[in-house]
mmCIF file of C-alpha atoms in Angstrom:
data_model
loop_
_atom_site.group_PDB
_atom_site.id
_atom_site.type_symbol
_atom_site.label_atom_id
_atom_site.label_comp_id
_atom_site.label_asym_id
_atom_site.label_seq_id
_atom_site.Cartn_x
_atom_site.Cartn_y
_atom_site.Cartn_z
ATOM 1 C CA UNK A 61 60.040 -35.922 19.322
ATOM 2 C CA UNK A 62 56.911 -35.926 21.490
ATOM 3 C CA UNK A 63 55.177 -39.490 22.087
ATOM 4 C CA UNK A 64 51.728 -37.333 22.563
ATOM 5 C CA UNK A 65 49.829 -35.091 20.018
ATOM 6 C CA UNK A 66 49.392 -31.408 21.339
ATOM 7 C CA UNK A 67 46.065 -30.853 22.205
ATOM 8 C CA UNK A 68 44.378 -28.132 21.248
ATOM 9 C CA UNK A 69 43.569 -25.682 23.901
ATOM 10 C CA UNK A 70 39.937 -25.916 25.188
ATOM 11 C CA UNK A 71 39.741 -22.314 26.659
ATOM 12 C CA UNK A 72 41.404 -19.250 25.432
ATOM 13 C CA UNK A 73 44.776 -18.646 26.783
ATOM 14 C CA UNK A 74 45.638 -15.642 28.898
ATOM 15 C CA UNK A 75 41.886 -14.922 29.422
ATOM 16 C CA UNK A 76 40.708 -14.070 32.926
ATOM 17 C CA UNK A 77 37.159 -16.524 33.113
ATOM 18 C CA UNK A 78 36.332 -14.874 36.054
ATOM 19 C CA UNK A 79 35.523 -11.690 33.683
ATOM 20 C CA UNK A 80 31.507 -10.781 34.094
ATOM 21 C CA UNK A 81 30.060 -11.498 30.401
ATOM 22 C CA UNK A 82 28.211 -14.107 28.656
ATOM 23 C CA UNK A 83 29.478 -17.351 27.715
ATOM 24 C CA UNK A 84 28.384 -20.065 25.146
ATOM 25 C CA UNK A 85 29.012 -23.327 27.039
ATOM 26 C CA UNK A 86 28.977 -26.966 25.249
ATOM 27 C CA UNK A 87 29.125 -30.178 27.196
ATOM 28 C CA UNK A 88 29.120 -33.343 25.757
ATOM 29 C CA UNK A 89 28.271 -37.199 27.326
ATOM 30 C CA UNK A 90 31.136 -39.058 27.853
ATOM 31 C CA UNK A 91 31.913 -41.184 24.950
ATOM 32 C CA UNK A 92 29.064 -38.883 22.911
ATOM 33 C CA UNK A 93 26.596 -41.496 23.637
ATOM 34 C CA UNK A 94 23.057 -40.612 23.055
ATOM 35 C CA UNK A 95 22.108 -40.483 26.892
ATOM 36 C CA UNK A 96 20.058 -37.308 27.167
ATOM 37 C CA UNK A 97 17.182 -37.930 24.512
ATOM 38 C CA UNK A 98 16.566 -38.222 20.930
ATOM 39 C CA UNK A 99 15.509 -35.721 18.336
ATOM 40 C CA UNK A 100 12.109 -36.579 16.808
ATOM 41 C CA UNK A 101 10.370 -34.001 14.118
ATOM 42 C CA UNK A 102 12.683 -31.381 14.914
ATOM 43 C CA UNK A 103 12.382 -31.598 18.730
ATOM 44 C CA UNK A 104 14.310 -32.902 21.685
ATOM 45 C CA UNK A 105 12.427 -35.728 23.434
ATOM 46 C CA UNK A 106 14.139 -36.309 26.802
ATOM 47 C CA UNK A 107 14.973 -39.631 28.367
ATOM 48 C CA UNK A 108 16.090 -40.452 31.877
ATOM 49 C CA UNK A 109 14.852 -37.336 32.986
ATOM 50 C CA UNK A 110 17.232 -35.349 31.465
ATOM 51 C CA UNK A 111 15.086 -32.053 31.073
ATOM 52 C CA UNK A 112 14.288 -32.559 34.907
ATOM 53 C CA UNK A 113 18.005 -33.067 35.900
ATOM 54 C CA UNK A 114 19.217 -30.036 33.850
ATOM 55 C CA UNK A 115 16.843 -28.159 35.214
ATOM 56 C CA UNK A 116 17.326 -28.618 38.472
ATOM 57 C CA UNK A 117 21.118 -28.519 38.207
ATOM 58 C CA UNK A 118 20.704 -24.964 36.672
ATOM 59 C CA UNK A 119 18.704 -23.855 39.612
ATOM 60 C CA UNK A 120 21.532 -24.971 41.895
ATOM 61 C CA UNK A 121 23.870 -23.395 40.044
ATOM 62 C CA UNK A 122 22.171 -20.065 39.948
ATOM 63 C CA UNK A 123 21.971 -20.577 43.799
ATOM 64 C CA UNK A 124 25.322 -21.344 44.652
ATOM 65 C CA UNK A 125 26.786 -18.691 42.435
ATOM 66 C CA UNK A 126 24.925 -15.381 42.928
ATOM 67 C CA UNK A 127 25.246 -13.125 40.171
ATOM 68 C CA UNK A 128 25.166 -16.162 37.196
ATOM 69 C CA UNK A 129 22.245 -16.601 35.147
ATOM 70 C CA UNK A 130 21.352 -19.171 32.492
ATOM 71 C CA UNK A 131 20.140 -16.828 29.512
ATOM 72 C CA UNK A 132 18.858 -19.713 27.291
ATOM 73 C CA UNK A 133 20.032 -23.673 26.834
ATOM 74 C CA UNK A 134 19.011 -26.691 24.657
ATOM 75 C CA UNK A 135 19.522 -30.374 25.223
ATOM 76 C CA UNK A 136 20.426 -32.534 22.532
ATOM 77 C CA UNK A 137 21.010 -36.452 22.488
ATOM 78 C CA UNK A 138 24.818 -36.313 23.642
ATOM 79 C CA UNK A 139 25.413 -33.021 24.395
ATOM 80 C CA UNK A 140 24.008 -29.641 26.146
ATOM 81 C CA UNK A 141 24.579 -26.093 24.978
ATOM 82 C CA UNK A 142 23.696 -23.206 27.376
ATOM 83 C CA UNK A 143 24.272 -19.400 27.240
ATOM 84 C CA UNK A 144 25.453 -18.257 30.767
ATOM 85 C CA UNK A 145 25.702 -14.718 32.070
ATOM 86 C CA UNK A 146 28.393 -14.379 34.814
ATOM 87 C CA UNK A 147 28.297 -11.149 36.796
ATOM 88 C CA UNK A 148 30.398 -12.346 39.891
ATOM 89 C CA UNK A 149 33.712 -13.049 41.168
ATOM 90 C CA UNK A 150 33.791 -16.826 40.482
ATOM 91 C CA UNK A 151 35.923 -18.640 37.859
ATOM 92 C CA UNK A 152 33.803 -20.071 35.138
ATOM 93 C CA UNK A 153 35.497 -22.955 34.990
ATOM 94 C CA UNK A 154 34.535 -23.886 38.681
ATOM 95 C CA UNK A 155 30.949 -22.735 37.842
ATOM 96 C CA UNK A 156 30.930 -25.385 35.098
ATOM 97 C CA UNK A 157 32.703 -27.994 37.324
ATOM 98 C CA UNK A 158 29.701 -27.601 39.910
ATOM 99 C CA UNK A 159 27.268 -28.219 37.027
ATOM 100 C CA UNK A 160 28.789 -31.282 36.151
ATOM 101 C CA UNK A 161 29.189 -32.758 39.573
ATOM 102 C CA UNK A 162 25.829 -31.824 40.555
ATOM 103 C CA UNK A 163 23.885 -32.865 37.506
ATOM 104 C CA UNK A 164 25.992 -36.395 37.418
ATOM 105 C CA UNK A 165 24.727 -37.135 41.115
ATOM 106 C CA UNK A 166 21.202 -36.895 39.708
ATOM 107 C CA UNK A 167 21.413 -39.326 36.547
ATOM 108 C CA UNK A 168 20.907 -42.891 37.584
ATOM 109 C CA UNK A 169 24.260 -44.992 37.654
ATOM 110 C CA UNK A 170 22.749 -47.474 35.466
ATOM 111 C CA UNK A 171 22.793 -45.377 32.391
ATOM 112 C CA UNK A 172 26.966 -44.558 32.646
ATOM 113 C CA UNK A 173 29.929 -45.894 33.717
ATOM 114 C CA UNK A 174 32.304 -43.922 35.805
ATOM 115 C CA UNK A 175 31.901 -40.308 34.153
ATOM 116 C CA UNK A 176 28.862 -38.755 32.805
ATOM 117 C CA UNK A 177 30.207 -35.782 31.052
ATOM 118 C CA UNK A 178 33.579 -35.447 29.064
ATOM 119 C CA UNK A 179 36.363 -34.119 31.468
ATOM 120 C CA UNK A 180 36.806 -31.057 29.161
ATOM 121 C CA UNK A 181 33.854 -28.567 27.979
ATOM 122 C CA UNK A 182 33.789 -25.983 25.250
ATOM 123 C CA UNK A 183 33.513 -22.269 25.464
ATOM 124 C CA UNK A 184 33.020 -19.295 23.591
ATOM 125 C CA UNK A 185 33.047 -15.703 24.858
ATOM 126 C CA UNK A 186 30.416 -13.852 23.848
ATOM 127 C CA UNK A 187 32.007 -10.895 21.956
ATOM 128 C CA UNK A 188 29.047 -8.460 21.227
ATOM 129 C CA UNK A 189 25.385 -8.040 20.689
ATOM 130 C CA UNK A 190 25.591 -9.774 17.362
ATOM 131 C CA UNK A 191 27.337 -12.700 18.866
ATOM 132 C CA UNK A 192 25.028 -12.981 21.364
ATOM 133 C CA UNK A 193 21.750 -12.728 19.172
ATOM 134 C CA UNK A 194 23.666 -15.458 16.698
ATOM 135 C CA UNK A 195 24.204 -17.875 19.362
ATOM 136 C CA UNK A 196 20.708 -17.334 20.937
ATOM 137 C CA UNK A 197 19.391 -18.268 17.022
ATOM 138 C CA UNK A 198 21.966 -21.263 17.144
ATOM 139 C CA UNK A 199 20.528 -22.895 20.247
ATOM 140 C CA UNK A 200 17.214 -22.487 19.172
ATOM 141 C CA UNK A 201 17.528 -24.085 15.795
ATOM 142 C CA UNK A 202 19.847 -26.735 17.141
ATOM 143 C CA UNK A 203 17.288 -29.738 17.177
ATOM 144 C CA UNK A 204 16.274 -28.765 13.919
ATOM 145 C CA UNK A 205 19.821 -29.377 12.659
ATOM 146 C CA UNK A 206 20.575 -32.479 14.652
ATOM 147 C CA UNK A 207 21.544 -34.555 11.436
ATOM 148 C CA UNK A 208 23.893 -31.991 10.534
ATOM 149 C CA UNK A 209 25.519 -31.531 13.719
ATOM 150 C CA UNK A 210 29.265 -32.405 14.250
ATOM 151 C CA UNK A 211 28.270 -34.191 17.559
ATOM 152 C CA UNK A 212 25.473 -36.242 15.513
ATOM 153 C CA UNK A 213 25.764 -39.945 16.557
ATOM 154 C CA UNK A 214 22.660 -42.325 15.358
#
């Protein structure tokens, strides 16, 4: 009998994450603390310059990984969703790691201990145009659904 429970894989086994396609990514703040802002009247209100830091980090990502572009994103109080199109030889895991390291360096150490983002991230490989459209709609409507979100923490 194993001492530790088996964790559900975070990424699709056997999939080549160098494949050019759209990916839907979710990054959570370590401990799911509400460090990025709050939702007020169904609108995200940033704190700790999170909107500026995220935008700068996406810009740096696209410069560092030519062929990558951010289609859409939404910042939530304790997580970030983004849709990235990757048309290059870089592995998605490398790209997300760069984003996490770059953005962490921009956040003030006063607001977090040790690690800003959780170690892993969630990804969804976009399968077709309908899937892409649904994800864009999900991103757009996410602040309106904050209190129903599985990542909601008051």
